[in-house]
GROMACS .gro file of C-alpha atoms in nm:
model
  396
    1MET     CA    1   0.033  -0.072   0.006
    2THR     CA    2   0.126   0.353  -0.076
    3VAL     CA    3   0.040   0.691   0.047
    4ASN     CA    4  -0.145   0.716  -0.281
    5SER     CA    5  -0.375   0.450  -0.253
    6LEU     CA    6  -0.521   0.615   0.058
    7GLN     CA    7  -0.729   0.839  -0.204
    8GLY     CA    8  -0.890   0.600  -0.334
    9ARG     CA    9  -1.083   0.497  -0.017
   10GLU     CA   10  -1.407   0.616   0.087
   11VAL     CA   11  -1.547   0.794   0.388
   12SER     CA   12  -1.826   0.538   0.459
   13ASP     CA   13  -1.459   0.264   0.554
   14LEU     CA   14  -1.443   0.590   0.854
   15CYS     CA   15  -1.770   0.501   0.989
   16ILE     CA   16  -1.688   0.148   1.019
   17GLY     CA   17  -1.822   0.054   1.418
   18LYS     CA   18  -1.944   0.432   1.495
   19PRO     CA   19  -2.329   0.487   1.624
   20VAL     CA   20  -2.534   0.712   1.409
   21ALA     CA   21  -2.622   1.025   1.572
   22ARG     CA   22  -2.891   1.159   1.776
   23PRO     CA   23  -3.165   1.294   1.628
   24LEU     CA   24  -3.324   1.646   1.852
   25PRO     CA   25  -3.589   1.854   1.561
   26LEU     CA   26  -3.599   2.170   1.632
   27SER     CA   27  -3.976   2.128   1.789
   28ALA     CA   28  -3.783   2.043   2.135
   29THR     CA   29  -3.729   2.204   2.373
   30VAL     CA   30  -3.377   2.248   2.627
   31GLY     CA   31  -3.503   2.073   2.861
   32ASP     CA   32  -3.571   1.828   2.624
   33ALA     CA   33  -3.186   1.812   2.511
   34LEU     CA   34  -3.080   1.887   2.818
   35LEU     CA   35  -3.249   1.560   2.979
   36ALA     CA   36  -3.147   1.330   2.661
   37LEU     CA   37  -2.770   1.422   2.711
   38ARG     CA   38  -2.810   1.330   3.068
   39SER     CA   39  -2.968   0.964   2.950
   40GLY     CA   40  -2.603   0.886   2.851
   41GLY     CA   41  -2.503   0.728   2.587
   42ASP     CA   42  -2.380   1.012   2.281
   43ASP     CA   43  -2.305   1.357   2.462
   44ARG     CA   44  -2.346   1.509   2.124
   45LEU     CA   45  -2.727   1.627   1.951
   46VAL     CA   46  -2.797   1.657   1.579
   47ILE     CA   47  -3.068   1.891   1.565
   48SER     CA   48  -3.242   1.855   1.248
   49THR     CA   49  -3.441   2.103   1.016
   50SER     CA   50  -3.659   1.856   0.860
   51ASP     CA   51  -3.838   1.538   1.119
   52GLY     CA   52  -3.860   1.329   0.776
   53PRO     CA   53  -3.771   0.956   0.822
   54ALA     CA   54  -3.546   1.029   0.473
   55PRO     CA   55  -3.212   1.067   0.407
   56GLU     CA   56  -3.227   1.354   0.116
   57ARG     CA   57  -3.497   1.570   0.417
   58LYS     CA   58  -3.261   1.586   0.718
   59ALA     CA   59  -3.081   1.880   0.659
   60CYS     CA   60  -2.875   1.959   0.998
   61THR     CA   61  -2.750   2.248   1.137
   62ARG     CA   62  -2.531   2.144   1.405
   63ASN     CA   63  -2.501   1.930   1.712
   64VAL     CA   64  -2.553   2.030   2.066
   65CYS     CA   65  -2.393   1.865   2.393
   66MET     CA   66  -2.387   1.943   2.733
   67VAL     CA   67  -2.131   2.293   2.707
   68ASP     CA   68  -2.398   2.418   2.491
   69VAL     CA   69  -2.666   2.318   2.738
   70LEU     CA   70  -2.391   2.507   3.033
   71CYS     CA   71  -2.305   2.848   2.813
   72TYR     CA   72  -2.683   2.936   2.777
   73LEU     CA   73  -2.822   2.870   3.061
   74CYS     CA   74  -2.504   3.048   3.164
   75ALA     CA   75  -2.558   3.397   2.887
   76GLU     CA   76  -2.692   3.674   3.046
   77GLN     CA   77  -2.987   3.632   2.911
   78ASN     CA   78  -3.043   3.397   3.126
   79LEU     CA   79  -2.905   3.414   3.508
   80ASP     CA   80  -3.181   3.560   3.642
   81ALA     CA   81  -3.416   3.257   3.586
   82PRO     CA   82  -3.218   2.954   3.387
   83MET     CA   83  -3.504   2.703   3.493
   84ALA     CA   84  -3.769   2.908   3.252
   85ALA     CA   85  -3.530   2.935   2.977
   86LEU     CA   86  -3.526   2.563   2.966
   87GLY     CA   87  -3.862   2.590   2.828
   88ALA     CA   88  -3.700   2.766   2.465
   89PRO     CA   89  -3.682   2.599   2.148
   90ALA     CA   90  -3.340   2.384   2.074
   91SER     CA   91  -3.304   2.588   1.792
   92ALA     CA   92  -3.163   2.843   2.124
   93LEU     CA   93  -2.853   2.649   2.161
   94LEU     CA   94  -2.753   2.774   1.827
   95PRO     CA   95  -2.490   3.120   1.743
   96PRO     CA   96  -2.770   3.349   1.576
   97LEU     CA   97  -2.448   3.330   1.268
   98VAL     CA   98  -2.426   2.952   1.263
   99ALA     CA   99  -2.203   2.946   0.855
  100PRO     CA  100  -2.386   2.660   0.742
  101SER     CA  101  -2.097   2.514   0.679
  102LEU     CA  102  -1.986   2.412   0.999
  103VAL     CA  103  -2.163   2.118   0.989
  104ARG     CA  104  -2.135   1.939   0.651
  105ARG     CA  105  -2.259   1.667   0.400
  106VAL     CA  106  -2.098   1.378   0.279
  107GLU     CA  107  -2.200   1.055   0.107
  108PRO     CA  108  -2.072   0.781   0.187
  109SER     CA  109  -1.878   0.780  -0.126
  110SER     CA  110  -1.707   1.017  -0.145
  111SER     CA  111  -1.315   0.984  -0.094
  112ILE     CA  112  -1.125   1.030   0.198
  113LEU     CA  113  -0.942   1.291   0.038
  114GLU     CA  114  -1.296   1.517  -0.021
  115ALA     CA  115  -1.347   1.487   0.369
  116LEU     CA  116  -1.048   1.546   0.501
  117ASP     CA  117  -1.064   1.851   0.223
  118ALA     CA  118  -1.474   1.935   0.408
  119ILE     CA  119  -1.313   1.945   0.720
  120LEU     CA  120  -0.948   2.129   0.596
  121ASP     CA  121  -1.221   2.335   0.503
  122GLY     CA  122  -1.370   2.469   0.755
  123ALA     CA  123  -1.601   2.170   0.840
  124GLN     CA  124  -1.655   2.131   1.174
  125SER     CA  125  -1.800   1.746   1.111
  126LEU     CA  126  -1.953   1.572   0.865
  127VAL     CA  127  -2.242   1.420   0.869
  128VAL     CA  128  -2.276   1.065   0.610
  129PRO     CA  129  -2.558   0.916   0.556
  130ILE     CA  130  -2.528   0.536   0.625
  131HIS     CA  131  -2.790   0.367   0.394
  132ALA     CA  132  -2.960   0.093   0.462
  133ALA     CA  133  -2.784  -0.145   0.244
  134ALA     CA  134  -2.485   0.007   0.355
  135SER     CA  135  -2.564  -0.067   0.697
  136ARG     CA  136  -2.608  -0.405   0.645
  137ARG     CA  137  -2.315  -0.494   0.465
  138LYS     CA  138  -2.102  -0.280   0.744
  139PHE     CA  139  -2.227  -0.207   1.023
  140ALA     CA  140  -2.452  -0.506   1.095
  141SER     CA  141  -2.699  -0.316   1.221
  142ALA     CA  142  -3.056  -0.486   1.192
  143SER     CA  143  -3.174  -0.179   1.356
  144ALA     CA  144  -3.107   0.061   1.084
  145SER     CA  145  -3.297   0.262   0.908
  146ALA     CA  146  -3.212   0.482   0.604
  147ALA     CA  147  -3.230   0.771   0.755
  148ASP     CA  148  -2.929   0.687   0.991
  149LEU     CA  149  -2.599   0.944   0.997
  150CYS     CA  150  -2.286   0.888   1.124
  151TRP     CA  151  -2.107   1.156   1.320
  152LEU     CA  152  -1.740   1.165   1.145
  153THR     CA  153  -1.511   1.422   1.357
  154GLN     CA  154  -1.094   1.472   1.332
  155GLU     CA  155  -1.049   1.216   1.597
  156ASP     CA  156  -1.119   1.024   1.346
  157PHE     CA  157  -0.931   1.170   1.085
  158VAL     CA  158  -0.636   1.096   1.221
  159ARG     CA  159  -0.729   0.779   1.376
  160PHE     CA  160  -0.714   0.706   0.990
  161PHE     CA  161  -0.387   0.845   0.923
  162LEU     CA  162  -0.250   0.701   1.228
  163ASN     CA  163  -0.305   0.345   1.112
  164SER     CA  164  -0.109   0.383   0.826
  165ILE     CA  165   0.129   0.587   0.978
  166ALA     CA  166   0.394   0.427   0.850
  167LEU     CA  167   0.299   0.503   0.469
  168PHE     CA  168   0.419   0.921   0.538
  169SER     CA  169   0.759   0.853   0.678
  170PRO     CA  170   0.996   0.997   0.789
  171VAL     CA  171   0.731   1.254   0.842
  172PRO     CA  172   0.588   1.139   1.211
  173ALA     CA  173   0.925   1.137   1.373
  174LEU     CA  174   0.965   1.479   1.328
  175SER     CA  175   0.889   1.743   1.601
  176VAL     CA  176   0.608   1.940   1.596
  177THR     CA  177   0.819   2.257   1.609
  178ASP     CA  178   1.024   2.139   1.312
  179LEU     CA  179   0.699   2.141   1.160
  180GLY     CA  180   0.554   2.457   1.255
  181LEU     CA  181   0.241   2.375   1.466
  182VAL     CA  182   0.318   2.480   1.763
  183ARG     CA  183   0.024   2.709   1.720
  184PRO     CA  184   0.018   3.063   2.033
  185ALA     CA  185  -0.239   2.978   2.359
  186ALA     CA  186  -0.501   3.248   2.280
  187LEU     CA  187  -0.732   3.102   2.498
  188ALA     CA  188  -0.693   3.161   2.830
  189VAL     CA  189  -0.740   3.261   3.162
  190ARG     CA  190  -0.598   3.305   3.491
  191PRO     CA  191  -0.757   3.097   3.851
  192GLN     CA  192  -0.869   3.374   3.955
  193ASP     CA  193  -1.061   3.483   3.706
  194PRO     CA  194  -1.400   3.494   3.781
  195ALA     CA  195  -1.533   3.207   3.565
  196LEU     CA  196  -1.837   3.369   3.425
  197SER     CA  197  -1.608   3.572   3.247
  198ALA     CA  198  -1.374   3.279   3.035
  199LEU     CA  199  -1.772   3.221   2.854
  200PRO     CA  200  -1.659   3.403   2.523
  201LEU     CA  201  -1.399   3.118   2.530
  202ILE     CA  202  -1.538   2.882   2.663
  203ARG     CA  203  -1.727   2.881   2.336
  204ALA     CA  204  -1.462   2.957   2.086
  205ALA     CA  205  -1.327   2.629   2.234
  206LEU     CA  206  -1.652   2.390   2.133
  207ALA     CA  207  -1.591   2.560   1.805
  208GLU     CA  208  -1.277   2.547   1.681
  209GLN     CA  209  -1.228   2.117   1.927
  210THR     CA  210  -0.906   2.282   2.163
  211SER     CA  211  -0.925   2.449   2.513
  212VAL     CA  212  -0.898   2.690   2.765
  213ALA     CA  213  -0.571   2.750   2.916
  214VAL     CA  214  -0.569   2.828   3.332
  215VAL     CA  215  -0.240   2.977   3.340
  216GLY     CA  216  -0.040   3.165   3.687
  217ASP     CA  217   0.053   3.476   3.658
  218ASP     CA  218   0.413   3.373   3.635
  219GLY     CA  219   0.343   3.180   3.280
  220ARG     CA  220   0.314   2.830   3.399
  221LEU     CA  221   0.015   2.620   3.267
  222ILE     CA  222  -0.203   2.476   3.567
  223GLY     CA  223  -0.450   2.322   3.443
  224GLU     CA  224  -0.722   2.366   3.137
  225ILE     CA  225  -1.219   2.424   3.090
  226SER     CA  226  -1.225   2.189   2.834
  227PRO     CA  227  -1.512   2.196   2.686
  228PHE     CA  228  -1.504   1.726   2.704
  229THR     CA  229  -1.519   1.712   3.023
  230LEU     CA  230  -1.785   1.962   3.019
  231ALA     CA  231  -1.996   1.828   2.792
  232HIS     CA  232  -1.989   1.549   3.042
  233CYS     CA  233  -2.090   1.682   3.317
  234ASP     CA  234  -2.446   1.760   3.404
  235GLU     CA  235  -2.609   2.109   3.451
  236ARG     CA  236  -2.544   2.227   3.805
  237VAL     CA  237  -2.220   2.371   3.669
  238ALA     CA  238  -2.402   2.613   3.535
  239PRO     CA  239  -2.438   2.749   3.854
  240ALA     CA  240  -2.096   2.707   3.957
  241LEU     CA  241  -1.958   2.847   3.639
  242ALA     CA  242  -2.118   3.134   3.702
  243ALA     CA  243  -1.997   3.171   4.103
  244LEU     CA  244  -1.701   3.073   4.102
  245SER     CA  245  -1.363   3.150   3.959
  246ALA     CA  246  -1.185   3.005   3.604
  247GLY     CA  247  -0.963   2.771   3.947
  248ASP     CA  248  -1.226   2.680   4.125
  249LEU     CA  249  -1.496   2.538   3.866
  250MET     CA  250  -1.228   2.342   3.792
  251ALA     CA  251  -1.196   2.183   4.123
  252PHE     CA  252  -1.538   2.190   4.193
  253ILE     CA  253  -1.572   1.957   3.836
  254ASP     CA  254  -1.304   1.772   4.005
  255CYS     CA  255  -1.295   1.649   4.286
  256VAL     CA  256  -1.459   1.362   4.435
  257GLY     CA  257  -1.601   1.213   4.758
  258ALA     CA  258  -1.654   1.540   5.036
  259PRO     CA  259  -2.040   1.648   5.104
  260ARG     CA  260  -2.176   1.757   4.899
  261LYS     CA  261  -2.376   2.042   5.145
  262SER     CA  262  -2.068   2.166   5.134
  263ALA     CA  263  -1.981   2.224   4.830
  264ILE     CA  264  -2.309   2.403   4.732
  265ARG     CA  265  -2.328   2.651   5.052
  266SER     CA  266  -2.001   2.770   4.909
  267ILE     CA  267  -2.185   2.789   4.625
  268LYS     CA  268  -2.487   2.929   4.716
  269ALA     CA  269  -2.306   3.201   4.909
  270GLN     CA  270  -2.161   3.311   4.621
  271LEU     CA  271  -2.510   3.333   4.349
  272ARG     CA  272  -2.656   3.512   4.612
  273ALA     CA  273  -2.341   3.824   4.697
  274LYS     CA  274  -2.339   3.826   4.328
  275GLY     CA  275  -2.688   3.885   4.312
  276LEU     CA  276  -2.761   3.614   4.107
  277LEU     CA  277  -3.102   3.387   4.279
  278GLY     CA  278  -3.255   3.251   4.014
  279MET     CA  279  -2.959   3.013   3.952
  280LEU     CA  280  -3.023   2.858   4.314
  281GLU     CA  281  -3.277   2.611   4.152
  282LEU     CA  282  -3.059   2.425   3.885
  283LEU     CA  283  -2.864   2.308   4.153
  284ASP     CA  284  -3.123   2.114   4.439
  285ALA     CA  285  -3.378   2.120   4.135
  286ASP     CA  286  -3.548   1.833   3.962
  287VAL     CA  287  -3.511   1.994   3.664
  288SER     CA  288  -3.786   1.774   3.446
  289PRO     CA  289  -4.091   1.880   3.281
  290PRO     CA  290  -4.222   2.104   3.258
  291PHE     CA  291  -3.930   2.343   3.254
  292SER     CA  292  -4.042   2.604   3.536
  293PRO     CA  293  -3.840   2.690   3.840
  294SER     CA  294  -3.974   2.354   4.094
  295THR     CA  295  -4.164   2.438   4.370
  296SER     CA  296  -3.935   2.361   4.623
  297SER     CA  297  -3.647   2.581   4.494
  298SER     CA  298  -3.343   2.575   4.671
  299SER     CA  299  -3.423   2.845   4.897
  300SER     CA  300  -3.579   2.698   5.113
  301SER     CA  301  -3.324   2.419   5.162
  302SER     CA  302  -3.130   2.375   5.475
  303ASP     CA  303  -2.749   2.415   5.284
  304ASP     CA  304  -2.862   2.758   5.185
  305GLU     CA  305  -2.825   2.854   5.577
  306SER     CA  306  -2.439   3.029   5.510
  307SER     CA  307  -2.268   3.309   5.487
  308PRO     CA  308  -2.193   3.521   5.219
  309SER     CA  309  -1.807   3.545   5.271
  310SER     CA  310  -1.787   3.227   5.213
  311PRO     CA  311  -1.535   3.063   5.155
  312PRO     CA  312  -1.398   2.977   4.822
  313LEU     CA  313  -1.350   2.640   4.719
  314SER     CA  314  -0.952   2.634   4.611
  315ASN     CA  315  -0.664   2.823   4.528
  316GLY     CA  316  -0.454   2.719   4.251
  317ARG     CA  317  -0.402   2.364   4.200
  318ARG     CA  318  -0.515   2.289   4.562
  319ARG     CA  319  -0.792   2.081   4.603
  320PRO     CA  320  -1.077   2.081   4.825
  321ARG     CA  321  -1.080   1.820   4.980
  322GLY     CA  322  -1.407   1.555   4.927
  323MET     CA  323  -1.680   1.678   4.724
  324ARG     CA  324  -1.911   1.527   4.498
  325SER     CA  325  -1.818   1.466   4.156
  326ALA     CA  326  -2.042   1.659   3.926
  327TRP     CA  327  -1.977   1.432   3.592
  328ARG     CA  328  -2.299   1.229   3.504
  329SER     CA  329  -2.283   0.920   3.694
  330GLY     CA  330  -2.182   0.618   3.413
  331SER     CA  331  -2.057   0.847   3.198
  332TYR     CA  332  -1.748   0.765   2.971
  333SER     CA  333  -1.485   1.099   3.129
  334ALA     CA  334  -1.640   1.025   3.468
  335ARG     CA  335  -1.487   0.679   3.466
  336MET     CA  336  -1.186   0.807   3.242
  337GLY     CA  337  -1.071   1.084   3.587
  338ARG     CA  338  -0.861   1.299   3.469
  339ARG     CA  339  -0.881   1.585   3.637
  340SER     CA  340  -0.887   1.935   3.495
  341GLU     CA  341  -0.546   2.036   3.602
  342GLU     CA  342  -0.388   1.715   3.469
  343ALA     CA  343  -0.388   1.886   3.087
  344ILE     CA  344  -0.250   1.688   2.853
  345VAL     CA  345   0.115   1.818   2.763
  346CYS     CA  346   0.377   1.754   2.500
  347HIS     CA  347   0.635   1.909   2.437
  348PRO     CA  348   0.873   2.131   2.148
  349TRP     CA  349   1.050   1.834   2.030
  350SER     CA  350   0.760   1.588   2.111
  351SER     CA  351   0.691   1.366   1.753
  352LEU     CA  352   0.373   1.391   1.575
  353VAL     CA  353   0.296   1.064   1.560
  354ALA     CA  354   0.370   1.125   1.902
  355VAL     CA  355   0.133   1.374   2.038
  356MET     CA  356  -0.117   1.139   1.839
  357ILE     CA  357  -0.090   0.907   1.980
  358GLN     CA  358  -0.097   1.146   2.331
  359ALA     CA  359  -0.409   1.282   2.143
  360LEU     CA  360  -0.588   0.970   2.085
  361ALA     CA  361  -0.545   0.800   2.410
  362HIS     CA  362  -0.740   1.075   2.580
  363ARG     CA  363  -0.940   1.090   2.354
  364VAL     CA  364  -0.902   1.509   2.286
  365SER     CA  365  -0.819   1.792   1.941
  366TYR     CA  366  -0.567   1.948   2.087
  367VAL     CA  367  -0.249   1.917   2.350
  368TRP     CA  368  -0.021   2.135   2.497
  369VAL     CA  369   0.325   2.208   2.468
  370VAL     CA  370   0.505   2.320   2.743
  371ASP     CA  371   0.837   2.397   2.884
  372ASP     CA  372   1.003   2.096   3.049
  373ASP     CA  373   1.178   2.241   3.338
  374ASP     CA  374   0.889   2.501   3.456
  375TYR     CA  375   0.562   2.450   3.294
  376PHE     CA  376   0.546   2.779   3.089
  377LEU     CA  377   0.335   2.795   2.836
  378VAL     CA  378   0.502   2.758   2.471
  379GLY     CA  379   0.157   2.675   2.233
  380ILE     CA  380  -0.115   2.419   2.101
  381VAL     CA  381  -0.088   2.139   1.834
  382THR     CA  382  -0.450   2.065   1.709
  383PHE     CA  383  -0.520   1.815   1.574
  384SER     CA  384  -0.658   2.119   1.235
  385ASP     CA  385  -0.307   2.147   1.180
  386ILE     CA  386  -0.233   1.782   1.233
  387LEU     CA  387  -0.484   1.617   0.914
  388GLU     CA  388  -0.268   2.025   0.752
  389VAL     CA  389   0.061   1.862   0.760
  390PHE     CA  390  -0.080   1.486   0.624
  391ARG     CA  391  -0.312   1.657   0.349
  392GLU     CA  392   0.015   1.833   0.242
  393GLN     CA  393   0.145   1.438   0.249
  394LEU     CA  394  -0.123   1.304  -0.025
  395GLN     CA  395  -0.044   1.579  -0.273
  396GLN     CA  396   0.348   1.539  -0.275
   0.00000   0.00000   0.00000
């Protein structure tokens, strides 16, 4: 096999073994999307403009995940009444100026090269219709229908090229610096910054499939606020995001085993101090239809007696003991157990293949580049830039 032989492979080969995407019609509410995401399984849903069963009528606009829900609940217009905001149409989760090309549909017979060009042309993800015949032949799924869609991301293409990495020698052995793959880490906050001020950066990181670095005043990488991590959390992170600093938010997401009351009490105190009383309901309310403020709101809870001057949850890298996890029960990330302060890092001299393996092993689409001596943040390597390297190799 040669590099040129990869160009003739069909994109349907990348769909083998992948589950079909779960559709969410525009008639659904934000609360419906939240409940569907909490139910487990896929960590993303496809919002389509049509409920029709035929693939040609299933025009996807984009996918949504828990990060979209969290950012929506923490938007300025929803901070006072997040429970009521759950009743809005699911289309409210979509940014107002989303380009149609962010999610692009390609046919199963399209070549790998054509699909890769769509990704590098700006598409965040690709949807591939899985026809009934293909489903029986390649997916061995008796339940697959003509309406099924497979969702492909940059990760699927990087994994594909890694499986054929020997064909691209000696390029994979070169360092990420020699290949010009280290770009500045533009999305960064300090641990003492309000987490709510990082909301635009979290949205940008979600769109760019990267992450938000949490960097100390000395330039050292302390950790990250990763959309991948947030996608496996639940709605309780929204009040934490509204109340805490960036460093404390990492601690809230990470820590397990502590008395839940102490953590919630501190967050409630800070929400009151900021006048964000509507966020209190998300902490204790049973989020279920109908989506309206709960009659047993958090203001009546015995956990509420605390002073607004309650101490923060953490300080820098120091993690509070025993905070209950914010993970959704049974989620993949919860079983992985990687913490926000354990950001995936490489060094300027790390090889391309080593960085690929590292990112794929941890299911992230980026790797932070740090100095070996003091953990100073040098930059970031992304799947998008890595795929550019392989695209150039295919052209030779």
